[in-house]
């Protein structure tokens, strides 16, 4: 085993790796950006090195600096966590060159899976089922049209070869839509991955996102730890994950079959460490989608149902040790659910809601696990992933795990910040969740420019019960193109998810709430001005100066940390100023739009 490892990451995953290392009696080295100087993971590591300030390129993504620190500190290996350098083949290769072990697969495996066309070709050759479509890039819209109409049919998915996780993914319902879908996917591929190459897949109408956790060592052993169902996503960001999939979706026989597919996929690229084979399940048919060559955010649910520490196994494998488990040792027990607790405002199209945590108390008790890297007084920076924590629960079955999650969500106290806690409470209480329903028609992918301001439920009837101070709120929430009608009983004082939902609710009298980090109340631009909650690049501007807009209407999309962040109007009125342009960088606090009251506009 290694004596010392460096963790090239931040936040909860850095802490998660530190914990695993400690249990393996392995010393830890943290590296951090200036803004993270007081972060928990920095304090918890045995040693910590400041990589300096600036954008991630200057610190968490800076291969040279990180390798220099590894050498100086005497770390024998580097764990990349997820995001940042985790799937960077050049980094894996640079580690190898510097004589440092990369805790993850060899560069060739990262590279093979990084190109989605290459991966499809390899999987096809290995007998792994892929979604019907092309394994070669499709050069022109005309060629795409010919393949779609002659071989695959409509609807058809156009995907960027450099993509993954839904970036550069467009759907064309008909021939007419194909040119736009082709151009959109290609443009996005170029923008995010510097690769305009696209390929085609038959569009599956109602799949579930089911992925297989695999573990591989350097001795040719590959096992799977069952599946995770991650079908609750929004704009390809997973929000809730569970393991196993609902029992009426994945039977033990199906699990065995898709597990073997995961193992085959990993074998085909000589995988080492912890990895995930993502796929689509359409009825009983399973299709390879892509492989994530790293530990994933949602690995925890699998740890809960298998009792296997995935991060420790990954470190052991990198150190050359054989896996601690054979396939027969892997026994799934009970059901685990994970909710991602993001600093986001679900009612405003999941806009980032960065800020400082004023008070903080994590849920505890039987079957509850919280993986977080923050505490009271910490700031959720607009410059990083908005995930505050992951709340994971385990119980004997799905229904009980749901009840336990609802209990844990009620216990969770995060003061001073708008988070997805109310969203999760609302969603997990729906009948749709209980039935395991997900995305029926993925409207979001073709109408991605449309405002996601949810269609309004009848205005919130504030039926307060004076005795218990409870009021019922009803509203609609859209996840992955599927609408959930939600009614919640909550305390009157509670920050309701519905408080900022669009126009209909705006008409009902409600306490005025500060536009957290979005409008600079009283600042230079005045309360009419909405400001950027984060730093990034202006990706799409959907309104013009002079346009009349409704509260909640989509104004623009800011790309930051490879995520599309939708900025919606904080009130109804007319766009008086719009000092933004597509492609331009934008900083947190920069004005986006000034909206002034207009006659006839719904002023709320
Ligand atoms: C698809 C698809 C339908 N047909 N591919 C890609 C990235 C991942 N976030 C989901 N992706 C999808 N790829 C084909 N050929 C539908 C999705 C999809 C999805 C699938 C299952 C559950 C939820 C989903 C939400 C959005 C998109």
XYZ file of C-alpha atoms and ligand atoms in Angstrom:
631
model
C 0.000 0.000 0.000
C 1.035 3.578 -0.612
C 2.499 5.466 2.346
C 1.248 8.819 1.112
C -1.177 9.988 -1.560
C -2.114 13.380 -2.944
C -5.742 14.273 -3.528
C -6.158 16.481 -6.584
C -9.642 17.675 -5.783
C -11.726 19.679 -3.355
C -14.920 19.532 -1.319
C -16.764 16.403 -0.334
C -14.907 14.056 -2.650
C -11.518 15.224 -1.367
C -12.731 14.474 2.144
C -14.133 11.120 1.035
C -10.733 10.106 -0.380
C -8.918 11.345 2.745
C -11.148 9.112 4.866
C -10.459 6.077 2.692
C -6.708 6.756 2.721
C -6.663 7.134 6.490
C -8.382 3.794 6.920
C -5.648 2.300 4.734
C -3.004 3.906 6.995
C -1.951 6.104 4.146
C -0.948 9.740 4.747
C -2.754 12.427 2.757
C -1.705 15.562 0.912
C -4.303 18.138 -0.015
C -3.829 20.747 -2.700
C -6.138 23.726 -2.732
C -7.028 26.945 -4.454
C -6.687 30.101 -2.406
C -10.472 30.363 -1.864
C -10.479 26.929 -0.222
C -7.819 27.832 2.334
C -10.195 27.228 5.262
C -12.055 24.279 3.781
C -12.575 21.151 5.847
C -10.684 18.890 3.444
C -7.621 21.145 3.768
C -7.687 20.889 7.533
C -8.338 17.165 7.525
C -5.395 16.276 5.305
C -2.024 15.544 6.884
C -0.388 18.150 4.685
C -1.842 20.847 2.471
C -0.355 22.942 -0.313
C -1.769 26.178 -1.639
C -1.862 26.139 -5.442
C -2.708 29.823 -5.636
C -5.792 31.708 -6.706
C -7.374 32.322 -10.043
C -9.494 30.047 -12.200
C -9.270 26.228 -11.955
C -6.767 26.224 -14.822
C -4.316 27.830 -12.391
C -4.863 25.351 -9.580
C -7.138 22.274 -9.605
C -6.579 21.790 -13.324
C -2.907 22.641 -13.344
C -1.100 19.379 -14.060
C 2.415 20.778 -13.622
C 1.748 22.361 -10.251
C 0.013 19.287 -8.903
C 2.740 16.918 -9.999
C 5.365 19.268 -8.552
C 3.579 19.176 -5.180
C 3.323 15.386 -5.336
C 7.064 15.134 -5.884
C 7.911 17.665 -3.218
C 5.686 16.056 -0.621
C 6.794 12.559 -1.457
C 3.311 11.357 -2.427
C 3.528 8.116 -4.371
C 0.107 8.366 -5.953
C -2.551 10.902 -6.914
C -6.284 10.445 -6.526
C -8.183 12.725 -8.904
C -11.697 12.319 -7.424
C -14.330 13.270 -10.008
C -14.431 16.274 -12.319
C -11.291 18.387 -12.791
C -8.497 16.042 -13.965
C -10.267 12.749 -13.270
C -10.828 11.807 -16.907
C -7.868 13.561 -18.386
C -5.682 11.012 -20.197
C -2.844 13.525 -20.412
C -2.843 13.827 -16.631
C -2.825 10.066 -16.152
C 0.094 9.909 -18.611
C 1.933 12.806 -16.920
C 1.677 10.981 -13.591
C 3.086 7.836 -15.132
C 5.939 9.829 -16.648
C 6.733 11.443 -13.308
C 6.816 8.037 -11.626
C 3.635 8.745 -9.685
C 0.739 6.294 -9.684
C -2.514 7.676 -11.056
C -5.317 6.195 -8.959
C -7.551 5.249 -11.831
C -7.310 3.486 -15.161
C -4.368 3.684 -17.569
C -4.358 6.573 -20.082
C -5.412 4.265 -22.927
C -8.641 3.305 -21.138
C -9.479 6.945 -20.401
C -8.783 7.860 -23.997
C -10.759 4.970 -25.458
C -13.829 5.845 -23.405
C -13.333 9.588 -23.878
C -14.189 9.373 -27.537
C -17.782 8.205 -27.677
C -17.459 6.946 -31.260
C -14.299 5.042 -30.425
C -15.968 3.618 -27.326
C -18.999 2.511 -29.352
C -16.752 0.847 -31.905
C -14.792 -0.984 -29.195
C -17.954 -2.065 -27.381
C -19.524 -3.341 -30.570
C -16.409 -5.375 -31.304
C -16.476 -6.742 -27.742
C -20.085 -7.837 -28.090
C -21.405 -5.177 -25.718
C -24.819 -3.950 -26.932
C -24.778 -0.290 -27.960
C -27.727 1.923 -28.843
C -28.350 1.328 -32.566
C -26.610 4.044 -34.566
C -23.273 4.952 -36.081
C -19.860 4.092 -34.712
C -18.216 6.369 -37.266
C -18.513 10.135 -37.127
C -21.196 11.571 -39.394
C -19.660 14.366 -41.450
C -22.577 16.396 -42.760
C -26.273 17.019 -42.064
C -26.976 15.447 -45.478
C -25.210 12.255 -44.505
C -27.082 12.270 -41.199
C -30.352 12.671 -43.068
C -29.589 9.715 -45.311
C -28.631 7.442 -42.390
C -31.587 8.550 -40.302
C -34.184 8.065 -42.983
C -32.746 4.881 -44.509
C -31.465 3.003 -41.468
C -32.425 4.359 -38.085
C -35.699 6.238 -38.425
C -37.019 9.130 -36.362
C -36.794 10.436 -33.715
C -33.041 10.396 -33.811
C -30.416 11.497 -31.308
C -27.423 13.512 -32.489
C -24.553 13.357 -30.020
C -21.129 14.969 -29.831
C -18.288 12.415 -30.028
C -16.306 14.322 -27.408
C -19.395 14.600 -25.248
C -20.854 12.622 -22.448
C -23.236 13.293 -19.645
C -25.625 14.794 -22.154
C -23.446 17.642 -23.369
C -23.844 18.035 -27.097
C -26.984 15.904 -27.199
C -29.853 16.908 -29.486
C -32.953 15.130 -30.612
C -34.578 15.495 -34.031
C -38.167 14.313 -34.163
C -38.323 14.565 -37.936
C -36.251 15.226 -41.047
C -37.054 18.919 -40.745
C -35.427 19.113 -37.332
C -32.272 17.231 -38.228
C -30.175 20.099 -39.649
C -30.675 22.169 -36.503
C -30.036 19.228 -34.194
C -26.887 18.377 -36.123
C -25.599 21.953 -35.987
C -26.487 22.294 -32.303
C -24.764 19.099 -31.206
C -21.714 19.913 -33.316
C -21.479 23.469 -32.000
C -21.755 22.289 -28.434
C -19.128 19.593 -29.007
C -16.772 22.207 -30.386
C -17.488 24.557 -27.536
C -17.080 22.126 -24.646
C -14.692 19.535 -26.004
C -12.998 21.327 -28.920
C -14.399 18.589 -31.131
C -17.303 19.232 -33.526
C -17.581 15.536 -34.474
C -21.039 14.034 -34.034
C -22.617 10.599 -34.378
C -26.152 9.288 -34.489
C -28.175 7.026 -32.227
C -31.729 5.825 -32.470
C -33.638 7.886 -29.955
C -35.146 5.655 -27.296
C -38.544 6.989 -26.272
C -38.653 6.193 -22.570
C -35.453 4.718 -21.242
C -34.164 4.558 -17.711
C -30.629 5.612 -16.919
C -29.155 2.495 -15.362
C -25.434 2.236 -14.684
C -23.197 -0.563 -13.486
C -20.493 -0.054 -10.872
C -17.384 -2.034 -11.747
C -14.116 -2.701 -9.935
C -10.994 -4.009 -11.640
C -7.500 -4.779 -10.421
C -4.159 -5.140 -12.189
C -4.424 -8.937 -12.105
C -7.286 -9.308 -14.555
C -10.077 -9.496 -11.993
C -13.173 -7.500 -12.882
C -16.377 -7.539 -10.848
C -19.599 -5.545 -10.807
C -21.455 -4.232 -7.776
C -24.900 -4.151 -9.308
C -26.678 -1.180 -10.776
C -27.725 2.329 -9.883
C -30.833 3.918 -11.299
C -30.212 7.591 -12.026
C -33.311 8.359 -14.044
C -34.198 11.496 -12.110
C -32.142 14.064 -13.933
C -32.569 17.580 -15.023
C -30.696 18.803 -18.066
C -28.503 15.735 -17.652
C -27.597 16.634 -14.105
C -28.472 13.748 -11.860
C -30.502 14.780 -8.850
C -31.483 11.513 -7.185
C -29.823 8.130 -7.505
C -30.769 4.786 -6.060
C -29.348 1.325 -5.723
C -30.656 -1.094 -6.723
C -33.152 0.032 -9.355
C -36.781 -0.489 -8.293
C -37.256 -4.249 -8.003
C -39.985 -4.327 -10.639
C -37.571 -2.697 -13.113
C -34.419 -4.768 -12.597
C -34.951 -8.379 -11.582
C -32.072 -10.521 -10.279
C -31.805 -12.183 -13.712
C -31.650 -8.844 -15.502
C -29.069 -7.630 -12.977
C -26.887 -10.589 -13.755
C -27.146 -9.890 -17.476
C -26.446 -6.142 -17.308
C -23.751 -6.698 -14.681
C -21.975 -9.019 -17.099
C -22.270 -6.314 -19.784
C -20.558 -3.860 -17.420
C -17.751 -6.329 -16.747
C -17.306 -6.985 -20.482
C -17.132 -3.248 -21.210
C -14.444 -2.760 -18.543
C -12.469 -5.761 -19.763
C -12.520 -4.473 -23.330
C -10.423 -1.442 -22.326
C -8.222 -3.205 -19.727
C -9.793 -1.160 -17.006
C -8.202 -0.705 -13.562
C -9.890 0.723 -10.480
C -13.440 1.894 -9.867
C -15.506 2.771 -12.918
C -19.064 3.056 -14.100
C -20.656 1.728 -17.237
C -23.617 3.928 -18.050
C -26.446 2.572 -20.117
C -30.051 2.945 -21.103
C -32.604 0.370 -20.107
C -35.603 0.231 -22.402
C -37.878 -2.477 -21.079
C -35.616 -5.511 -20.820
C -33.156 -4.218 -23.382
C -29.919 -2.707 -22.121
C -27.632 -0.532 -24.226
C -24.165 0.798 -23.446
C -24.087 4.592 -23.423
C -20.644 5.525 -22.141
C -18.180 4.650 -19.445
C -17.131 7.053 -16.702
C -13.530 6.187 -15.961
C -13.538 7.506 -12.394
C -15.333 7.271 -9.087
C -18.745 8.876 -9.437
C -20.665 11.257 -7.221
C -23.299 8.584 -6.632
C -20.941 5.725 -5.736
C -22.209 5.923 -2.138
C -25.554 4.234 -2.774
C -23.694 1.163 -4.007
C -21.466 1.235 -0.929
C -24.593 1.165 1.226
C -26.158 -1.834 -0.497
C -22.969 -3.868 -0.947
C -21.003 -2.848 2.133
C -17.981 -2.439 -0.120
C -15.829 0.684 0.145
C -15.438 1.607 -3.520
C -12.846 4.316 -2.912
C -10.632 2.037 -0.843
C -10.883 -0.705 -3.462
C -9.834 1.822 -6.112
C -6.756 2.811 -4.108
C -5.893 -0.832 -3.427
C -6.175 -1.675 -7.119
C -3.896 1.236 -8.041
C -1.340 -0.043 -5.532
C -1.354 -3.371 -7.323
C -3.325 -5.297 -4.731
C -5.909 -7.806 -5.880
C -9.583 -6.970 -5.319
C -10.770 -7.859 -1.822
C -13.940 -9.420 -3.223
C -14.867 -11.962 -5.850
C -18.165 -11.688 -7.737
C -19.709 -14.286 -5.419
C -18.839 -12.151 -2.393
C -20.988 -9.310 -3.693
C -24.421 -9.493 -2.100
C -26.904 -6.663 -2.420
C -28.921 -5.910 0.656
C -31.758 -3.417 1.089
C -32.136 -0.174 -0.771
C -30.164 3.083 -0.805
C -31.144 6.505 -2.097
C -29.001 9.585 -2.586
C -30.243 13.155 -2.878
C -27.852 15.760 -4.160
C -28.159 18.785 -1.935
C -27.237 21.570 -4.327
C -27.259 25.289 -3.610
C -29.856 25.828 -6.298
C -33.298 27.297 -6.526
C -35.535 24.598 -7.970
C -38.396 27.002 -8.394
C -36.275 29.253 -10.585
C -35.198 26.674 -13.076
C -32.532 25.335 -10.736
C -30.506 28.539 -10.892
C -27.392 28.439 -8.765
C -27.952 30.043 -5.391
C -24.469 30.441 -3.983
C -23.971 32.074 -0.621
C -22.742 31.613 2.882
C -24.046 28.930 5.196
C -25.161 30.667 8.368
C -26.132 27.612 10.371
C -25.708 23.956 9.655
C -26.885 20.725 11.165
C -26.715 17.409 9.375
C -29.285 14.676 9.832
C -28.187 11.551 11.631
C -29.697 8.425 13.123
C -30.175 4.944 11.686
C -29.270 4.382 8.062
C -28.247 7.959 7.333
C -24.996 9.051 5.716
C -24.007 12.575 4.751
C -21.004 13.171 2.525
C -20.251 16.856 2.657
C -17.274 19.118 2.872
C -18.790 22.192 4.441
C -20.068 23.603 7.692
C -21.540 26.746 9.210
C -19.717 29.865 8.029
C -18.543 28.249 4.804
C -19.252 29.825 1.476
C -20.705 27.941 -1.477
C -18.719 29.665 -4.174
C -20.352 30.597 -7.468
C -17.206 29.395 -9.188
C -17.528 25.712 -8.401
C -20.014 22.906 -8.518
C -23.086 23.944 -6.471
C -23.260 20.647 -4.583
C -23.240 21.298 -0.838
C -23.592 17.703 0.250
C -24.954 14.308 -0.613
C -27.566 12.840 1.645
C -27.656 9.082 1.443
C -29.955 6.720 3.292
C -30.256 2.976 3.507
C -33.203 0.864 4.597
C -34.589 -2.590 4.027
C -36.606 -1.687 0.927
C -37.363 1.227 -1.392
C -40.494 2.410 0.404
C -38.782 2.441 3.783
C -35.687 4.087 2.345
C -37.960 6.793 0.927
C -39.579 7.355 4.309
C -36.155 7.484 5.922
C -34.948 9.988 3.337
C -37.967 12.188 3.961
C -37.226 12.036 7.678
C -33.556 12.899 7.117
C -34.487 15.782 4.810
C -36.725 17.165 7.544
C -33.811 16.959 9.988
C -31.403 18.731 7.661
C -30.842 22.356 8.657
C -28.974 24.557 6.233
C -29.415 28.185 7.176
C -28.749 31.132 4.907
C -28.785 29.187 1.681
C -31.391 28.124 -0.851
C -30.900 24.414 -1.480
C -32.665 21.501 -3.099
C -33.808 20.144 0.289
C -37.418 21.341 -0.231
C -37.356 20.057 -3.806
C -36.312 16.585 -2.698
C -38.930 16.556 0.049
C -41.556 17.434 -2.498
C -40.395 14.993 -5.135
C -39.969 11.993 -2.867
C -43.484 12.526 -1.553
C -45.046 12.183 -5.001
C -46.905 9.177 -6.274
C -44.695 9.268 -9.367
C -41.623 8.579 -7.264
C -43.354 5.797 -5.374
C -44.239 4.174 -8.685
C -40.711 4.637 -9.973
C -41.809 6.793 -12.872
C -39.326 8.966 -14.677
C -39.028 10.760 -17.948
C -41.777 9.936 -20.362
C -40.936 12.301 -23.131
C -37.727 14.166 -22.928
C -39.010 17.491 -24.052
C -36.102 19.170 -22.392
C -33.702 17.960 -24.989
C -35.361 19.395 -28.017
C -36.940 22.391 -26.389
C -33.932 23.165 -24.323
C -34.133 26.828 -25.160
C -37.660 27.100 -23.916
C -38.203 28.594 -20.552
C -38.360 25.890 -17.938
C -40.512 28.121 -15.790
C -42.925 25.429 -14.736
C -46.526 25.611 -15.785
C -48.421 26.985 -12.880
C -50.385 24.939 -10.481
C -53.393 26.719 -9.060
C -52.144 29.557 -6.939
C -50.943 28.402 -3.588
C -53.910 28.232 -1.296
C -52.552 29.438 1.961
C -54.785 27.266 4.089
C -53.091 27.887 7.349
C -53.902 25.865 10.368
C -53.307 28.297 13.203
C -52.745 25.521 15.693
C -49.877 23.933 13.848
C -48.850 26.829 11.683
C -48.999 24.630 8.639
C -49.869 25.802 5.194
C -50.410 23.767 2.116
C -48.565 24.709 -0.989
C -49.148 23.210 -4.358
C -46.988 23.693 -7.360
C -45.539 22.025 -10.365
C -41.986 20.957 -10.751
C -40.455 19.719 -13.956
C -37.743 17.113 -13.989
C -36.389 15.673 -17.186
C -39.349 16.928 -19.104
C -41.789 15.233 -16.806
C -44.050 17.283 -14.662
C -44.626 16.489 -11.022
C -47.629 18.009 -9.337
C -46.641 18.517 -5.788
C -48.524 19.464 -2.669
C -46.574 20.065 0.469
C -47.625 20.764 3.956
C -45.076 22.957 5.537
C -44.587 25.341 8.359
C -45.630 28.849 7.522
C -42.207 30.169 8.382
C -40.446 27.685 6.196
C -38.780 28.763 3.023
C -41.169 27.284 0.508
C -39.999 25.891 -2.753
C -42.946 27.590 -4.337
C -42.102 31.042 -3.074
C -40.423 32.140 -6.211
C -42.322 30.122 -8.797
C -43.519 32.029 -11.819
C -46.316 34.414 -12.604
C -49.375 32.800 -11.067
C -47.877 32.599 -7.637
C -46.428 36.044 -7.975
C -49.957 37.382 -7.883
C -50.706 35.875 -4.532
C -49.600 38.031 -1.656
C -46.478 36.684 -0.108
C -43.613 38.055 1.871
C -41.040 39.699 -0.321
C -37.936 37.695 -0.490
C -34.541 38.964 -1.398
C -33.399 37.783 -4.794
C -30.584 35.844 -3.323
C -27.385 36.699 -5.124
C -29.350 37.394 -8.253
C -30.430 40.953 -7.914
C -28.303 43.534 -6.258
C -30.938 45.048 -4.093
C -29.984 48.667 -3.774
C -26.673 48.298 -5.583
C -25.481 50.297 -8.539
C -28.170 48.977 -10.818
C -30.933 49.176 -8.232
C -33.412 46.454 -7.417
C -34.578 46.380 -11.044
C -31.272 44.895 -12.018
C -30.614 41.206 -11.920
C -26.987 40.258 -11.526
C -25.066 37.146 -12.319
C -24.958 34.644 -9.459
C -21.817 33.101 -10.834
C -18.757 33.444 -12.970
C -18.806 31.880 -16.396
C -19.451 32.511 -20.046
C -22.601 33.889 -21.564
C -23.792 30.951 -23.586
C -27.193 32.036 -24.909
C -29.136 35.255 -24.643
C -32.835 34.670 -25.203
C -34.292 38.152 -24.929
C -33.693 41.571 -26.469
C -33.724 45.034 -25.032
C -37.295 46.294 -25.078
C -38.831 42.826 -24.704
C -41.657 42.374 -22.252
C -40.859 39.496 -19.913
C -42.719 37.579 -17.258
C -41.249 36.720 -13.902
C -39.559 33.357 -14.200
C -38.993 33.684 -17.952
C -35.648 32.457 -19.194
C -33.357 35.400 -19.945
C -30.051 33.786 -20.679
C -27.913 30.734 -20.044
C -24.494 31.041 -18.447
C -22.019 28.247 -18.919
C -19.893 27.621 -15.863
C -18.086 24.500 -14.728
C -19.438 22.773 -17.852
C -22.966 23.353 -16.636
C -25.678 25.393 -18.217
C -27.121 27.759 -15.667
C -30.419 29.355 -16.514
C -31.044 32.878 -15.415
C -34.699 33.773 -15.201
C -36.411 37.116 -14.819
C -36.752 38.081 -11.173
C -39.871 40.066 -11.970
C -42.183 40.931 -14.809
C -41.651 44.050 -16.878
C -39.709 45.364 -19.818
C -36.007 44.844 -20.434
C -34.586 48.338 -20.160
C -30.929 47.339 -20.190
C -29.234 44.172 -21.296
C -25.470 44.608 -20.942
C -24.638 41.052 -21.976
C -23.629 39.330 -25.179
C -23.257 35.735 -26.222
C -19.782 34.331 -25.839
C -18.607 37.002 -23.440
C -17.230 36.124 -20.015
C -19.302 37.188 -17.050
C -18.323 37.564 -13.414
C -20.402 37.010 -10.317
C -22.214 40.251 -9.555
C -22.117 41.572 -13.110
C -25.440 43.035 -14.201
C -27.433 40.844 -16.587
C -30.573 42.824 -17.205
C -32.515 45.745 -15.855
C -36.229 45.125 -15.847
C -38.544 48.037 -15.309
C -42.241 47.950 -14.648
C -44.402 48.292 -17.730
C -48.076 49.037 -18.126
C -50.057 45.878 -18.287
C -47.175 43.844 -17.007
C -47.788 41.592 -14.098
C -45.963 43.401 -11.396
C -46.599 40.802 -8.731
C -30.411 9.062 -24.812
C -31.808 9.105 -24.571
C -32.618 8.523 -25.515
N -32.088 7.949 -26.637
N -29.935 8.480 -25.936
C -27.678 10.936 -22.408
C -26.952 11.459 -21.246
C -27.729 11.109 -20.037
N -27.760 12.218 -19.161
C -29.108 10.745 -20.543
N -28.999 10.627 -21.939
C -29.969 10.161 -22.765
N -29.532 9.575 -23.927
C -30.757 7.941 -26.823
N -30.267 7.384 -27.921
C -32.258 9.725 -23.384
C -31.338 10.251 -22.485
C -31.855 10.912 -21.320
C -32.337 10.180 -20.206
C -32.307 8.792 -20.164
C -32.774 8.106 -19.078
C -33.298 8.798 -17.985
C -33.316 10.168 -17.986
C -32.840 10.878 -19.091
C -32.865 12.276 -19.091
C -32.388 12.963 -20.171
C -31.879 12.281 -21.276
